[in-house]
Structure formats: C-alpha cells, structure tokens
Amino acid sequence: MSKKAAISKPSEGASGLTGMWRIKRPVVDQTKCTNCLLCWLYCPEGAMKRHEDGKLSISYDFCKGCGICAEVCPAKAIVIVREA
Ligand code: SF4
Ligand code: SF4
C-alpha cells in the first residue's frame, strides 16, 4: 500500500474572494523589482500575476493583505499600505 503526501498548492479563489479580508495592501515598486519571483512563489492566494513582459501585478480580488510577499522580497520592492 503506497502512502501519499498531502501537498498544499496555492490557487486563486480556492477560498472565494479573499481580497475582501484585506485591511492593508501590498504595492510593488517596479523600479526596485529584480524579477526573482519569490513573492509569486510564496503568495498563499496565487494573487501575484506574471505577465509576458516580465512584470508582476497583484490581483486585489484575491490578495488578502497578509504581507508575506513583502517579507520575502529580497529587494524590498513591496511596501504594505493601509487601505483607504
Ligand atoms: S499580501 Fe502578498 S502574499 Fe499576501 S495574499 Fe497579497 S499578494 Fe499574496
Ligand atoms: S520578491 Fe520582490 S524582487 Fe522578487 S519578483 Fe517579487 S517584488 Fe520583485
């Protein structure tokens, strides 16, 4: 009998519109971003979007403002600001 490991993968919308939970939002400074994609890798909501031109954007429908992306960004290219 084989054993299977449980692996959690982030997926956009798995918990609904998680952007409604947010009281703070991440903002990417594209001039500092080195495109390392750590934020994309670590975002638990799959809210970081990669575009063909290499730039990143954030889906605020699903970003819940947890701040993990800002914590892992080695270039300090993501700031967390309070929602208006
Ligand atoms: S704050 Fe960053 S890591 Fe957290 S959900 Fe939003 S984009 Fe993803
Ligand atoms: S972790 Fe920071 S430097 Fe890396 S892709 Fe994301 S915003 Fe850019």
Coordinates of C-alpha atoms in Angstrom, one line a residue, residues 10-68:
P10 CA -2.0 28.0 -3.7
S11 CA -4.7 28.6 -6.1
E12 CA -6.6 31.8 -6.9
G13 CA -10.1 31.8 -5.5
A14 CA -9.9 28.5 -3.5
S15 CA -11.4 30.4 -0.6
G16 CA -13.5 32.8 -2.5
L17 CA -12.8 36.5 -3.0
T18 CA -10.2 36.7 -0.2
G19 CA -9.5 40.3 -1.2
M20 CA -12.5 41.2 1.0
W21 CA -10.5 40.2 4.1
R22 CA -7.8 42.8 3.4
I23 CA -7.2 45.9 5.6
K24 CA -3.7 46.5 4.1
R25 CA -2.5 46.1 0.6
P26 CA 0.9 45.3 -1.0
V27 CA 2.2 47.7 -3.7
V28 CA 5.1 46.7 -6.0
D29 CA 7.8 49.3 -6.8
Q30 CA 8.7 48.1 -10.3
T31 CA 11.9 50.1 -10.3
K32 CA 13.2 48.0 -7.4
C33 CA 11.9 44.6 -8.5
T34 CA 14.6 42.2 -9.8
N35 CA 12.0 39.7 -11.0
C36 CA 13.2 36.9 -8.7
L37 CA 9.6 35.7 -8.4
L38 CA 9.9 34.8 -4.7
C39 CA 6.7 36.8 -4.0
W40 CA 4.9 34.8 -6.7
L41 CA 6.2 31.6 -5.2
Y42 CA 5.2 32.3 -1.6
C43 CA 1.8 34.1 -2.1
P44 CA -0.7 31.7 -0.5
E45 CA -3.6 33.0 -2.6
G46 CA -1.9 32.9 -6.0
A47 CA -2.6 36.6 -6.2
M48 CA 0.7 37.6 -7.8
K49 CA 0.4 37.6 -11.6
R50 CA 3.3 37.2 -14.0
H51 CA 3.0 39.0 -17.4
E52 CA 4.7 38.3 -20.7
D53 CA 6.8 41.4 -20.4
G54 CA 8.2 40.0 -17.1
K55 CA 6.3 42.5 -14.9
L56 CA 4.3 41.5 -11.9
S57 CA 0.9 42.7 -10.8
I58 CA -1.3 41.8 -7.9
S59 CA -4.9 40.6 -8.2
Y60 CA -6.6 42.6 -5.4
D61 CA -9.7 40.4 -5.8
F62 CA -7.7 37.7 -4.1
C63 CA -4.8 39.3 -2.2
K64 CA -5.8 39.2 1.4
G65 CA -3.0 41.5 2.6
C66 CA -1.1 39.0 4.6
G67 CA 2.2 40.7 3.8
I68 CA 4.2 37.5 3.1

